[in-house]
Each structure stands twice: as structure tokens, then as C-alpha cells.
Amino acid sequence: MSDPRIDIAPDGPYLVHGGVPVREKDYVYSEHGEPMTWKAGPPLDPSAAANDEGTYRLCRCGQTDNAPFCDNSHADADFDGTETAPTDSHLDRATARQGEGLEVLDDVGLCMHAGQCGNRETNVWKMVRKTEESITRIGVIRMVEKCPSGRLVNRIDGEIVEPSLPQEIGVVPGGPLWVTGGVPVQRADGEPFETRNRVTLCRCGASGNKPLCDGTHKEIAFEGIT
């Protein structure tokens, strides 16, 4: 079996190599409707969308009737999947939000609007200014670690600190594909994206930052039912 990686087909699906598992990943909400954390759903069987080598296809156009797997709907939909997302590093693009004992690196263009970075009273950007108290600092770190897209990253004592995540693909209901564990992603033209611990790939077909999610699924009320 080949090493885990995701190749992007021109105006077509994501080609997942190396047996990367795929499963549902859903929100856990508070009684006030605030996203608090994530829960792992059951694994999905990609065999019906796989070739003889075990490479399977995940929908990128948002039109499939077999979500999250590709059923070739992109051909009928005349899908334009041209990749426009930058291939430089998160560190090159991010703004550092300085706190006491940590920095939060923020690359706003990656936001998928998961809402794990705040609650009805506060958010990471307010809290990071008050991190001289370790309880607040811990709260910031935990919120940042729940950011699926990797928009937010902790830097502590000058070092990037990431949560330990498995190599897998999570399917977020009504949202993107959440790729974790440093699975490489390569553009259709062969140009690699920065390999990261957390990245969210568009599956509604409408992102303006393809192949990365930019939160457009919220605006278009994408369902993406598995």
C-alpha cells in the first residue's frame, strides 16, 4: 500500500491513497448551542468508491448523491475546481496574537467557522490578552487545539505546539473534510500544499480558496449528508 496522501484530480475529486480512514466528526454543543468540542462518529466504508489499489475518491463538487464519496457528479455539474489557495506556509501568512506565556498564530483565510474558538461570553482573541493567569492560558490553548482548519495555532516559548491527532479524514456534517495527522495534499498541477497537522478541505464546491474550506458552506446551507 502506498503512503498516505491526498491528490486532487483536475476539476474532480480528492484521491485518497494509503488507506487513510474516513469517519464522521460532529459537534458537541452546550445547552446554549455553543460548540464545545468534537465527537468521532462511526467509520465509513470507502470500498465502493475505491479502485483495485485501495485508492478511494471523496467528492469535491458538492453534488454527489453518495456523500462524502464521489459518484462522478462533477462531470455533469461542469465543476470548476481550480485551486487558488496559497502554497506558502501558515507561519508566513499568520498574525501573531501575543499573550503572556504563549502566542496564538492566526491565519484568518483558513477559517471554516466551526465556532470552537469562543462562547457566549468570550473568545480566544479576548482571552489571549489576559493569559498572565494560567487558568485563562489553559483555556486559550484548549480552544485553539479544537480549531479544525489550523487557522489558530499555539506557539509556546517560541515553539509550535500541536495536539496529537491520528492520520484520518473526518466528515463534518454540512461542512468540510477535516484532515488530521499530517496527511500530504497535492494540487492537480502537482504543486504540494504545506503538510499540516490540521487542514479542512472544501466539499461543498463553492469555496473561494479551493481546495481549502473558507466557510462558504455556511452561506449556502450545504447539507452534505453522509
CSV table of C-alpha atoms in Angstrom, one decimal:
chain,number,residue,atom,x,y,z
A,1,MET,CA,0.0,0.0,0.0
A,2,SER,CA,1.2,3.5,-0.8
A,3,ASP,CA,2.0,6.1,1.8
A,4,PRO,CA,-1.0,8.2,3.0
A,5,ARG,CA,-1.6,11.2,0.8
A,6,ILE,CA,-4.4,13.1,-1.0
A,7,ASP,CA,-4.1,14.0,-4.7
A,8,ILE,CA,-6.5,16.4,-6.3
A,9,ALA,CA,-7.9,15.4,-9.7
A,10,PRO,CA,-8.4,18.3,-12.2
A,11,ASP,CA,-11.9,19.6,-11.7
A,12,GLY,CA,-12.6,16.3,-10.0
A,13,PRO,CA,-12.5,14.5,-6.6
A,14,TYR,CA,-9.9,14.0,-3.9
A,15,LEU,CA,-8.0,10.8,-4.5
A,16,VAL,CA,-7.1,9.3,-1.1
A,17,HIS,CA,-4.2,6.9,-1.1
A,18,GLY,CA,-2.6,4.8,1.6
A,19,GLY,CA,-5.7,3.6,3.4
A,20,VAL,CA,-6.4,6.8,5.3
A,21,PRO,CA,-9.5,6.0,7.4
A,22,VAL,CA,-12.6,8.2,7.0
A,23,ARG,CA,-15.3,8.8,9.6
A,24,GLU,CA,-17.9,11.3,10.7
A,25,LYS,CA,-16.8,14.1,13.0
A,26,ASP,CA,-19.6,16.0,14.7
A,27,TYR,CA,-20.0,18.9,17.1
A,28,VAL,CA,-20.8,18.6,20.8
A,29,TYR,CA,-22.9,21.6,21.9
A,30,SER,CA,-23.6,23.2,25.2
A,31,GLU,CA,-27.2,23.8,26.4
A,32,HIS,CA,-26.8,27.3,24.9
A,33,GLY,CA,-25.9,26.0,21.4
A,34,GLU,CA,-22.2,26.7,21.8
A,35,PRO,CA,-19.8,24.3,20.1
A,36,MET,CA,-17.6,22.9,22.9
A,37,THR,CA,-15.7,20.0,21.4
A,38,TRP,CA,-15.8,17.2,18.8
A,39,LYS,CA,-17.1,13.7,18.8
A,40,ALA,CA,-16.0,10.9,16.5
A,41,GLY,CA,-18.7,9.1,14.7
A,42,PRO,CA,-18.7,5.7,13.1
A,43,PRO,CA,-16.1,4.9,10.4
A,44,LEU,CA,-17.3,4.9,6.8
A,45,ASP,CA,-16.6,2.2,4.3
A,46,PRO,CA,-14.9,3.6,1.2
A,47,SER,CA,-14.6,0.3,-0.7
A,48,ALA,CA,-17.4,1.1,-3.1
A,49,ALA,CA,-15.5,4.3,-4.2
A,50,ALA,CA,-12.1,2.6,-4.3
A,51,ASN,CA,-10.0,1.2,-7.1
A,52,ASP,CA,-8.1,-2.1,-7.1
A,53,GLU,CA,-5.2,-0.4,-5.3
A,54,GLY,CA,-7.5,0.8,-2.5
A,55,THR,CA,-7.4,4.5,-3.5
A,56,TYR,CA,-10.8,6.0,-2.9
A,57,ARG,CA,-12.5,9.2,-4.1
A,58,LEU,CA,-14.1,11.9,-2.0
A,59,CYS,CA,-16.5,14.4,-3.5
A,60,ARG,CA,-15.2,17.9,-4.1
A,61,CYS,CA,-18.0,19.5,-6.1
A,62,GLY,CA,-20.8,19.1,-3.5
A,63,GLN,CA,-23.2,17.4,-6.0
A,64,THR,CA,-22.7,13.7,-5.2
A,65,ASP,CA,-25.7,11.6,-4.2
A,66,ASN,CA,-23.3,9.3,-2.2
A,67,ALA,CA,-21.7,11.8,0.2
A,68,PRO,CA,-18.9,12.0,1.1
A,69,PHE,CA,-17.8,9.8,-1.8
A,70,CYS,CA,-17.5,10.8,-5.4
A,71,ASP,CA,-20.2,9.5,-7.9
A,72,ASN,CA,-18.9,11.4,-10.9
A,73,SER,CA,-21.4,14.2,-10.5
A,74,HIS,CA,-18.7,16.7,-11.1
A,75,ALA,CA,-18.7,15.9,-14.8
A,76,ASP,CA,-22.4,16.7,-15.2
A,77,ALA,CA,-22.1,19.8,-13.0
A,78,ASP,CA,-19.3,21.2,-15.1
A,79,PHE,CA,-17.4,21.8,-11.8
A,80,ASP,CA,-14.5,24.2,-11.8
A,81,GLY,CA,-12.1,23.0,-9.2
A,82,THR,CA,-9.2,25.3,-9.9
A,83,GLU,CA,-7.0,25.6,-6.8
A,84,THR,CA,-6.4,29.1,-5.7
A,85,ALA,CA,-5.2,28.5,-2.1
A,86,PRO,CA,-1.7,29.7,-1.4
A,87,THR,CA,1.1,27.1,-1.2
A,88,ASP,CA,3.3,29.0,1.2
A,89,SER,CA,3.4,28.2,4.9
A,90,HIS,CA,0.9,29.0,7.7
A,91,LEU,CA,3.7,30.8,9.5
A,92,ASP,CA,4.2,33.1,6.5
A,93,ARG,CA,0.6,34.2,6.5
A,94,ALA,CA,-0.4,34.2,10.2
A,95,THR,CA,-0.6,37.1,12.5
A,96,ALA,CA,0.8,36.6,16.0
A,97,ARG,CA,-1.6,37.4,18.8
A,98,GLN,CA,0.6,38.0,21.8
A,99,GLY,CA,-0.3,36.7,25.2
A,100,GLU,CA,1.6,36.0,28.5
A,101,GLY,CA,3.4,32.7,28.1
A,102,LEU,CA,2.1,32.0,24.6
A,103,GLU,CA,1.2,33.4,21.2
A,104,VAL,CA,-1.7,32.5,19.1
A,105,LEU,CA,-0.9,32.4,15.4
A,106,ASP,CA,-3.9,33.3,13.3
A,107,ASP,CA,-4.4,32.8,9.6
A,108,VAL,CA,-7.9,34.2,9.0
A,109,GLY,CA,-8.1,33.0,5.4
A,110,LEU,CA,-8.4,29.4,6.7
A,111,CYS,CA,-11.4,29.9,8.9
A,112,MET,CA,-14.2,27.3,8.4
A,113,HIS,CA,-16.4,29.0,11.1
A,114,ALA,CA,-16.5,26.0,13.4
A,115,GLY,CA,-17.1,28.2,16.4
A,116,GLN,CA,-14.8,26.3,18.7
A,117,CYS,CA,-12.8,29.4,19.5
A,118,GLY,CA,-15.3,31.1,21.7
A,119,ASN,CA,-18.5,31.0,23.7
A,120,ARG,CA,-21.4,33.4,24.5
A,121,GLU,CA,-19.2,35.3,26.9
A,122,THR,CA,-15.7,35.5,25.4
A,123,ASN,CA,-13.3,34.2,22.7
A,124,VAL,CA,-9.7,33.4,22.0
A,125,TRP,CA,-8.8,36.9,20.9
A,126,LYS,CA,-10.1,38.5,24.2
A,127,MET,CA,-8.7,35.7,26.4
A,128,VAL,CA,-5.2,35.8,24.9
A,129,ARG,CA,-4.7,39.3,26.3
A,130,LYS,CA,-5.4,38.0,29.8
A,131,THR,CA,-3.1,34.9,29.9
A,132,GLU,CA,-1.0,36.0,32.8
A,133,GLU,CA,-3.3,33.8,34.7
A,134,SER,CA,-2.6,30.2,33.9
A,135,ILE,CA,-6.3,29.1,34.0
A,136,THR,CA,-7.1,31.5,31.2
A,137,ARG,CA,-3.9,30.4,29.3
A,138,ILE,CA,-5.0,26.8,29.5
A,139,GLY,CA,-8.5,27.8,28.2
A,140,VAL,CA,-6.9,29.5,25.2
A,141,ILE,CA,-4.7,26.6,24.4
A,142,ARG,CA,-7.6,24.1,24.5
A,143,MET,CA,-9.8,26.3,22.3
A,144,VAL,CA,-7.0,26.7,19.8
A,145,GLU,CA,-6.4,22.9,19.7
A,146,LYS,CA,-10.0,22.4,18.7
A,147,CYS,CA,-9.7,24.6,15.6
A,148,PRO,CA,-10.2,22.1,12.8
A,149,SER,CA,-8.7,24.1,10.0
A,150,GLY,CA,-5.5,25.0,11.8
A,151,ARG,CA,-6.3,28.7,11.4
A,152,LEU,CA,-5.3,29.0,15.0
A,153,VAL,CA,-2.1,27.5,16.3
A,154,ASN,CA,-0.4,27.8,19.7
A,155,ARG,CA,3.2,28.9,20.0
A,156,ILE,CA,4.7,28.4,23.4
A,157,ASP,CA,8.2,29.5,24.4
A,158,GLY,CA,8.9,30.1,20.7
A,159,GLU,CA,7.8,26.6,19.7
A,160,ILE,CA,4.7,25.5,17.7
A,161,VAL,CA,2.7,23.1,19.9
A,162,GLU,CA,0.1,21.0,18.1
A,163,PRO,CA,-2.3,18.4,19.5
A,164,SER,CA,-1.5,14.7,18.7
A,165,LEU,CA,-4.1,13.7,16.1
A,166,PRO,CA,-4.4,10.5,14.0
A,167,GLN,CA,-4.0,10.3,10.3
A,168,GLU,CA,-7.6,10.3,9.3
A,169,ILE,CA,-10.3,12.2,7.4
A,170,GLY,CA,-13.3,13.5,9.3
A,171,VAL,CA,-16.5,14.4,7.5
A,172,VAL,CA,-18.1,17.3,9.3
A,173,PRO,CA,-21.9,17.4,8.8
A,174,GLY,CA,-22.8,20.2,6.4
A,175,GLY,CA,-19.1,21.2,6.3
A,176,PRO,CA,-15.7,20.2,5.0
A,177,LEU,CA,-13.4,17.3,5.1
A,178,TRP,CA,-11.2,17.6,8.2
A,179,VAL,CA,-7.8,16.0,7.5
A,180,THR,CA,-5.6,15.4,10.5
A,181,GLY,CA,-2.2,13.9,11.4
A,182,GLY,CA,-0.1,15.4,8.6
A,183,VAL,CA,-1.5,13.8,5.5
A,184,PRO,CA,0.1,15.4,2.5
A,185,VAL,CA,-2.2,17.2,0.0
A,186,GLN,CA,-1.1,17.8,-3.6
A,187,ARG,CA,-2.8,20.1,-6.1
A,188,ALA,CA,-4.0,18.9,-9.5
A,189,ASP,CA,-0.9,20.6,-11.1
A,190,GLY,CA,1.4,18.6,-8.9
A,191,GLU,CA,2.3,21.5,-6.6
A,192,PRO,CA,2.2,20.4,-2.9
A,193,PHE,CA,0.5,22.3,-0.2
A,194,GLU,CA,2.2,22.7,3.1
A,195,THR,CA,1.7,19.4,5.1
A,196,ARG,CA,0.0,20.3,8.3
A,197,ASN,CA,-1.5,18.6,11.4
A,198,ARG,CA,-4.9,20.1,10.7
A,199,VAL,CA,-6.5,21.1,7.5
A,200,THR,CA,-10.0,21.4,6.2
A,201,LEU,CA,-10.8,20.7,2.5
A,202,CYS,CA,-13.9,22.1,0.8
A,203,ARG,CA,-16.6,19.6,-0.2
A,204,CYS,CA,-19.4,22.0,-1.0
A,205,GLY,CA,-17.7,23.1,-4.2
A,206,ALA,CA,-18.2,26.8,-3.5
A,207,SER,CA,-15.1,27.8,-1.6
A,208,GLY,CA,-13.2,30.8,-2.9
A,209,ASN,CA,-10.0,29.3,-1.5
A,210,LYS,CA,-10.0,25.9,-3.2
A,211,PRO,CA,-9.2,23.2,-2.2
A,212,LEU,CA,-9.3,24.6,1.3
A,213,CYS,CA,-12.5,25.4,3.1
A,214,ASP,CA,-13.3,29.1,3.7
A,215,GLY,CA,-16.7,28.8,5.4
A,216,THR,CA,-18.8,29.2,2.3
A,217,HIS,CA,-20.8,26.0,3.2
A,218,LYS,CA,-22.4,28.1,5.9
A,219,GLU,CA,-23.6,30.7,3.5
A,220,ILE,CA,-25.1,28.3,1.0
A,221,ALA,CA,-26.6,26.0,3.7
A,222,PHE,CA,-24.7,23.0,2.3
A,223,GLU,CA,-26.1,19.7,3.7
A,224,GLY,CA,-23.5,17.2,2.6
A,225,ILE,CA,-25.4,14.3,4.3
A,226,THR,CA,-23.4,11.1,4.7
